[in-house]
Amino acid sequence: MRLSTSEIWQLVHEERAQLADDLSALPTPRWETPSLCEGWSVHDVLAHLLDTALAGRLAFAWSMVRAKGDFDRANENGVRRYRHTDPSQTLAAFREAGHLQRTPPAHRATRLVEAIVHGEDIRRPLGIEATYPSAAIHEALNYQLRTTVSFGGGRERAQGVRLVDAATDQTWGTGPEVTGRAVDLLMAVSGRPVEGGVLTGPGAPHLVAGR
C-alpha cells in the first residue's frame, strides 16, 4: 500500500532527526571518514542532505542552470555551498532544516530514498546501526524499482530477480530469489555495496553484480 504525502513527510522528518542524533557526538576526525558515495566523506554526504532539504523546485532549477545541466556537478556545488568548515555547524543547520517539506520536480518518495540510503551511506562506514520502519523502506524500495538507474533509481539492477524481505515476506519482481533485510535490498538496488552473505538466494549474485 502506497503511503500518503503526510505519512512520507512524517517518516522523512523522523529519519532526519534520528540521523542528526546519531551524529551528535561524532569526533571531529571521523567526519572525514569515506562514505559509501564514491569520493565523498560522511561530512560531504550530510552537506548534500542539507542541500536537498533546503532545495525546492525553483532552487533546484537554478542549481541545474548553474551546473549547465550536469546533475552530478549540481550536487557537488551543493556540497561546497553547505559544507561548513566545522562539521558541528553543518549538523546544526541540517537539524534546523529537518522539518522542511521541499522537493525538486520529482516524486516525494525521493526524499525518503535520500533519507534512508544516504543515512546508510553515512552510518555504515562509521559502524552505526539503525532500524527503519518497514513502511518507510518498502516505499523507498518501490520507488527505486520503478525508476531507471539514469534517474537515480535501480530498476535495471533488479530485473530478472525476485526480492524477498526476510522480516515481512513482502516480495517484488519475478525470477531467482534474493532474500535479506529490506534495507540491504534497498541499498543493493540503489547501487551500494553490501557485505557478503547478507543477501542470500540464487539471485543474490546477479543483484550484487548489477551495481
mmCIF file of C-alpha atoms in Angstrom:
data_model
loop_
_atom_site.group_PDB
_atom_site.id
_atom_site.type_symbol
_atom_site.label_atom_id
_atom_site.label_comp_id
_atom_site.label_asym_id
_atom_site.label_seq_id
_atom_site.Cartn_x
_atom_site.Cartn_y
_atom_site.Cartn_z
ATOM 1 C CA MET A 1 0.000 0.000 0.000
ATOM 2 C CA ARG A 2 1.378 3.391 -1.004
ATOM 3 C CA LEU A 3 1.937 5.920 1.744
ATOM 4 C CA SER A 4 0.187 9.273 1.714
ATOM 5 C CA THR A 5 2.100 12.519 1.316
ATOM 6 C CA SER A 6 1.746 13.332 5.013
ATOM 7 C CA GLU A 7 2.938 9.859 6.015
ATOM 8 C CA ILE A 8 6.017 10.145 3.809
ATOM 9 C CA TRP A 9 6.949 13.542 5.210
ATOM 10 C CA GLN A 10 6.484 12.333 8.775
ATOM 11 C CA LEU A 11 8.899 9.459 8.096
ATOM 12 C CA VAL A 12 11.392 11.767 6.379
ATOM 13 C CA HIS A 13 11.355 14.161 9.320
ATOM 14 C CA GLU A 14 11.821 11.306 11.773
ATOM 15 C CA GLU A 15 14.760 9.898 9.804
ATOM 16 C CA ARG A 16 16.456 13.300 9.546
ATOM 17 C CA ALA A 17 16.107 13.819 13.297
ATOM 18 C CA GLN A 18 17.453 10.335 14.049
ATOM 19 C CA LEU A 19 20.477 10.842 11.801
ATOM 20 C CA ALA A 20 21.239 14.157 13.495
ATOM 21 C CA ASP A 21 21.041 12.427 16.884
ATOM 22 C CA ASP A 22 23.293 9.596 15.680
ATOM 23 C CA LEU A 23 25.974 12.085 14.591
ATOM 24 C CA SER A 24 25.712 14.458 17.537
ATOM 25 C CA ALA A 25 28.731 13.015 19.383
ATOM 26 C CA LEU A 26 30.862 12.107 16.368
ATOM 27 C CA PRO A 27 34.515 13.101 16.975
ATOM 28 C CA THR A 28 35.807 15.698 14.527
ATOM 29 C CA PRO A 29 38.360 13.436 12.773
ATOM 30 C CA ARG A 30 35.685 10.863 11.936
ATOM 31 C CA TRP A 31 33.741 13.347 9.833
ATOM 32 C CA GLU A 32 36.299 12.746 7.096
ATOM 33 C CA THR A 33 35.566 9.004 7.007
ATOM 34 C CA PRO A 34 34.886 7.952 3.389
ATOM 35 C CA SER A 35 31.178 7.342 2.871
ATOM 36 C CA LEU A 36 29.596 4.779 0.566
ATOM 37 C CA CYS A 37 29.260 7.592 -2.013
ATOM 38 C CA GLU A 38 32.463 7.442 -4.015
ATOM 39 C CA GLY A 39 34.651 10.494 -3.421
ATOM 40 C CA TRP A 40 32.518 11.882 -0.605
ATOM 41 C CA SER A 41 33.227 11.857 3.125
ATOM 42 C CA VAL A 42 30.411 11.404 5.619
ATOM 43 C CA HIS A 43 30.568 15.185 6.126
ATOM 44 C CA ASP A 44 30.058 15.680 2.389
ATOM 45 C CA VAL A 45 27.003 13.410 2.379
ATOM 46 C CA LEU A 46 25.455 15.312 5.276
ATOM 47 C CA ALA A 47 26.064 18.578 3.409
ATOM 48 C CA HIS A 48 24.309 17.037 0.412
ATOM 49 C CA LEU A 49 21.350 16.057 2.600
ATOM 50 C CA LEU A 50 21.234 19.623 3.893
ATOM 51 C CA ASP A 51 21.288 20.911 0.319
ATOM 52 C CA THR A 52 18.393 18.666 -0.734
ATOM 53 C CA ALA A 53 16.384 19.511 2.394
ATOM 54 C CA LEU A 54 16.642 23.219 1.567
ATOM 55 C CA ALA A 55 16.139 22.990 -2.192
ATOM 56 C CA GLY A 56 12.645 23.442 -3.569
ATOM 57 C CA ARG A 57 11.713 23.365 -7.245
ATOM 58 C CA LEU A 58 12.991 26.855 -8.076
ATOM 59 C CA ALA A 59 16.289 26.372 -6.214
ATOM 60 C CA PHE A 60 16.784 23.030 -7.933
ATOM 61 C CA ALA A 61 16.166 24.588 -11.332
ATOM 62 C CA TRP A 62 18.710 27.336 -10.660
ATOM 63 C CA SER A 63 21.250 24.781 -9.444
ATOM 64 C CA MET A 64 20.903 22.907 -12.732
ATOM 65 C CA VAL A 65 21.292 26.132 -14.716
ATOM 66 C CA ARG A 66 24.494 26.987 -12.819
ATOM 67 C CA ALA A 67 25.751 23.421 -13.411
ATOM 68 C CA LYS A 68 24.886 23.646 -17.127
ATOM 69 C CA GLY A 69 22.521 20.718 -16.806
ATOM 70 C CA ASP A 70 25.049 18.405 -15.152
ATOM 71 C CA PHE A 71 23.262 16.719 -12.231
ATOM 72 C CA ASP A 72 26.480 15.470 -10.606
ATOM 73 C CA ARG A 73 28.052 18.920 -10.851
ATOM 74 C CA ALA A 74 24.957 20.447 -9.271
ATOM 75 C CA ASN A 75 25.305 18.022 -6.357
ATOM 76 C CA GLU A 76 28.991 18.873 -5.959
ATOM 77 C CA ASN A 77 28.162 22.568 -5.974
ATOM 78 C CA GLY A 78 25.561 21.992 -3.285
ATOM 79 C CA VAL A 79 28.042 20.151 -1.087
ATOM 80 C CA ARG A 80 30.530 23.001 -1.386
ATOM 81 C CA ARG A 81 27.814 25.538 -0.613
ATOM 82 C CA TYR A 82 26.532 23.890 2.568
ATOM 83 C CA ARG A 83 29.594 22.097 3.942
ATOM 84 C CA HIS A 84 30.802 24.235 6.848
ATOM 85 C CA THR A 85 34.424 24.169 7.940
ATOM 86 C CA ASP A 86 33.206 23.000 11.345
ATOM 87 C CA PRO A 87 31.120 19.806 10.964
ATOM 88 C CA SER A 88 29.071 20.733 14.030
ATOM 89 C CA GLN A 89 27.756 23.759 12.123
ATOM 90 C CA THR A 90 26.736 21.585 9.175
ATOM 91 C CA LEU A 91 24.990 19.247 11.605
ATOM 92 C CA ALA A 92 23.203 22.129 13.350
ATOM 93 C CA ALA A 93 21.990 23.520 10.025
ATOM 94 C CA PHE A 94 20.793 20.053 8.982
ATOM 95 C CA ARG A 95 18.879 19.621 12.223
ATOM 96 C CA GLU A 96 17.276 23.048 11.786
ATOM 97 C CA ALA A 97 16.186 22.176 8.243
ATOM 98 C CA GLY A 98 14.878 18.754 9.219
ATOM 99 C CA HIS A 99 11.225 19.817 9.329
ATOM 100 C CA LEU A 100 11.117 21.268 5.811
ATOM 101 C CA GLN A 101 8.960 19.757 3.063
ATOM 102 C CA ARG A 102 10.746 20.904 -0.074
ATOM 103 C CA THR A 103 11.332 18.758 -3.143
ATOM 104 C CA PRO A 104 12.803 19.131 -6.613
ATOM 105 C CA PRO A 105 10.453 18.358 -9.536
ATOM 106 C CA ALA A 106 10.365 14.688 -8.556
ATOM 107 C CA HIS A 107 8.147 12.327 -6.595
ATOM 108 C CA ARG A 108 8.032 12.967 -2.845
ATOM 109 C CA ALA A 109 9.321 9.408 -2.278
ATOM 110 C CA THR A 110 12.746 10.615 -3.415
ATOM 111 C CA ARG A 111 13.083 12.408 -0.059
ATOM 112 C CA LEU A 112 12.525 9.084 1.702
ATOM 113 C CA VAL A 113 15.052 7.336 -0.545
ATOM 114 C CA GLU A 114 17.603 10.036 0.248
ATOM 115 C CA ALA A 115 16.932 9.921 3.990
ATOM 116 C CA ILE A 116 17.432 6.156 4.206
ATOM 117 C CA VAL A 117 20.058 5.436 1.541
ATOM 118 C CA HIS A 118 22.237 8.445 2.327
ATOM 119 C CA GLY A 119 21.685 7.794 6.017
ATOM 120 C CA GLU A 120 23.203 4.360 5.484
ATOM 121 C CA ASP A 121 25.941 5.864 3.269
ATOM 122 C CA ILE A 122 26.988 7.717 6.415
ATOM 123 C CA ARG A 123 26.198 5.192 9.135
ATOM 124 C CA ARG A 124 27.699 2.018 7.684
ATOM 125 C CA PRO A 125 31.285 3.297 7.354
ATOM 126 C CA LEU A 126 31.000 4.696 10.890
ATOM 127 C CA GLY A 127 29.680 1.421 12.327
ATOM 128 C CA ILE A 128 26.385 2.993 13.422
ATOM 129 C CA GLU A 129 23.420 0.614 13.448
ATOM 130 C CA ALA A 130 19.958 1.891 12.627
ATOM 131 C CA THR A 131 16.487 0.439 12.305
ATOM 132 C CA TYR A 132 13.834 1.761 9.955
ATOM 133 C CA PRO A 133 10.069 1.279 9.801
ATOM 134 C CA SER A 134 9.179 -1.360 7.218
ATOM 135 C CA ALA A 135 6.721 1.053 5.620
ATOM 136 C CA ALA A 136 9.500 3.584 5.015
ATOM 137 C CA ILE A 137 11.883 1.089 3.423
ATOM 138 C CA HIS A 138 9.152 -0.521 1.323
ATOM 139 C CA GLU A 139 8.035 2.872 -0.026
ATOM 140 C CA ALA A 140 11.632 3.768 -0.889
ATOM 141 C CA LEU A 141 12.228 0.377 -2.495
ATOM 142 C CA ASN A 142 9.027 0.604 -4.533
ATOM 143 C CA TYR A 143 10.212 3.930 -5.905
ATOM 144 C CA GLN A 144 13.697 2.685 -6.743
ATOM 145 C CA LEU A 145 12.318 -0.379 -8.522
ATOM 146 C CA ARG A 146 10.137 1.677 -10.855
ATOM 147 C CA THR A 147 12.834 4.289 -11.554
ATOM 148 C CA THR A 148 15.671 3.814 -14.024
ATOM 149 C CA VAL A 149 19.311 3.956 -12.972
ATOM 150 C CA SER A 150 19.805 7.044 -15.138
ATOM 151 C CA PHE A 151 17.306 8.890 -12.920
ATOM 152 C CA GLY A 152 18.855 7.658 -9.663
ATOM 153 C CA GLY A 153 16.763 4.513 -9.299
ATOM 154 C CA GLY A 154 17.623 0.862 -9.635
ATOM 155 C CA ARG A 155 15.070 -0.748 -11.943
ATOM 156 C CA GLU A 156 17.634 -2.368 -14.223
ATOM 157 C CA ARG A 157 19.664 -3.779 -11.341
ATOM 158 C CA ALA A 158 16.687 -5.755 -10.054
ATOM 159 C CA GLN A 159 15.426 -7.021 -13.388
ATOM 160 C CA GLY A 160 15.097 -10.802 -13.514
ATOM 161 C CA VAL A 161 15.136 -11.450 -9.755
ATOM 162 C CA ARG A 162 12.544 -11.737 -7.003
ATOM 163 C CA LEU A 163 13.320 -9.692 -3.908
ATOM 164 C CA VAL A 164 12.099 -11.039 -0.570
ATOM 165 C CA ASP A 165 12.059 -9.054 2.677
ATOM 166 C CA ALA A 166 13.071 -11.679 5.240
ATOM 167 C CA ALA A 167 11.232 -9.871 8.055
ATOM 168 C CA THR A 168 7.832 -9.406 6.400
ATOM 169 C CA ASP A 169 7.855 -11.810 3.406
ATOM 170 C CA GLN A 170 6.984 -8.857 1.150
ATOM 171 C CA THR A 171 8.166 -9.602 -2.393
ATOM 172 C CA TRP A 172 8.974 -7.625 -5.528
ATOM 173 C CA GLY A 173 9.595 -8.906 -9.058
ATOM 174 C CA THR A 174 9.944 -12.367 -10.535
ATOM 175 C CA GLY A 175 12.858 -14.718 -11.045
ATOM 176 C CA PRO A 176 15.521 -16.279 -8.812
ATOM 177 C CA GLU A 177 15.034 -15.153 -5.223
ATOM 178 C CA VAL A 178 17.161 -12.663 -3.313
ATOM 179 C CA THR A 179 16.342 -12.713 0.397
ATOM 180 C CA GLY A 180 17.545 -10.326 3.078
ATOM 181 C CA ARG A 181 16.698 -7.345 5.225
ATOM 182 C CA ALA A 182 14.674 -4.755 3.340
ATOM 183 C CA VAL A 183 17.302 -2.097 3.978
ATOM 184 C CA ASP A 184 20.002 -4.284 2.415
ATOM 185 C CA LEU A 185 17.788 -4.960 -0.589
ATOM 186 C CA LEU A 186 17.249 -1.204 -0.923
ATOM 187 C CA MET A 187 20.966 -0.478 -0.723
ATOM 188 C CA ALA A 188 21.809 -3.111 -3.335
ATOM 189 C CA VAL A 189 19.087 -1.909 -5.694
ATOM 190 C CA SER A 190 20.427 1.623 -5.201
ATOM 191 C CA GLY A 191 23.876 0.501 -6.338
ATOM 192 C CA ARG A 192 25.557 0.388 -2.957
ATOM 193 C CA PRO A 193 27.923 -2.379 -1.819
ATOM 194 C CA VAL A 194 26.543 -4.818 0.738
ATOM 195 C CA GLU A 195 28.510 -7.211 2.897
ATOM 196 C CA GLY A 196 28.905 -10.754 1.658
ATOM 197 C CA GLY A 197 26.250 -13.101 2.952
ATOM 198 C CA VAL A 198 23.641 -10.514 3.977
ATOM 199 C CA LEU A 199 21.683 -11.255 0.806
ATOM 200 C CA THR A 200 21.044 -14.916 0.080
ATOM 201 C CA GLY A 201 19.362 -16.975 -2.605
ATOM 202 C CA PRO A 202 20.166 -17.892 -6.198
ATOM 203 C CA GLY A 203 19.508 -14.352 -7.451
ATOM 204 C CA ALA A 204 21.849 -12.627 -4.988
ATOM 205 C CA PRO A 205 24.991 -12.771 -7.181
ATOM 206 C CA HIS A 206 23.074 -11.191 -10.058
ATOM 207 C CA LEU A 207 21.778 -8.309 -7.917
ATOM 208 C CA VAL A 208 25.130 -7.606 -6.276
ATOM 209 C CA ALA A 209 26.957 -7.769 -9.613
ATOM 210 C CA GLY A 210 24.475 -5.313 -11.104
ATOM 211 C CA ARG A 211 25.622 -2.390 -9.018
#
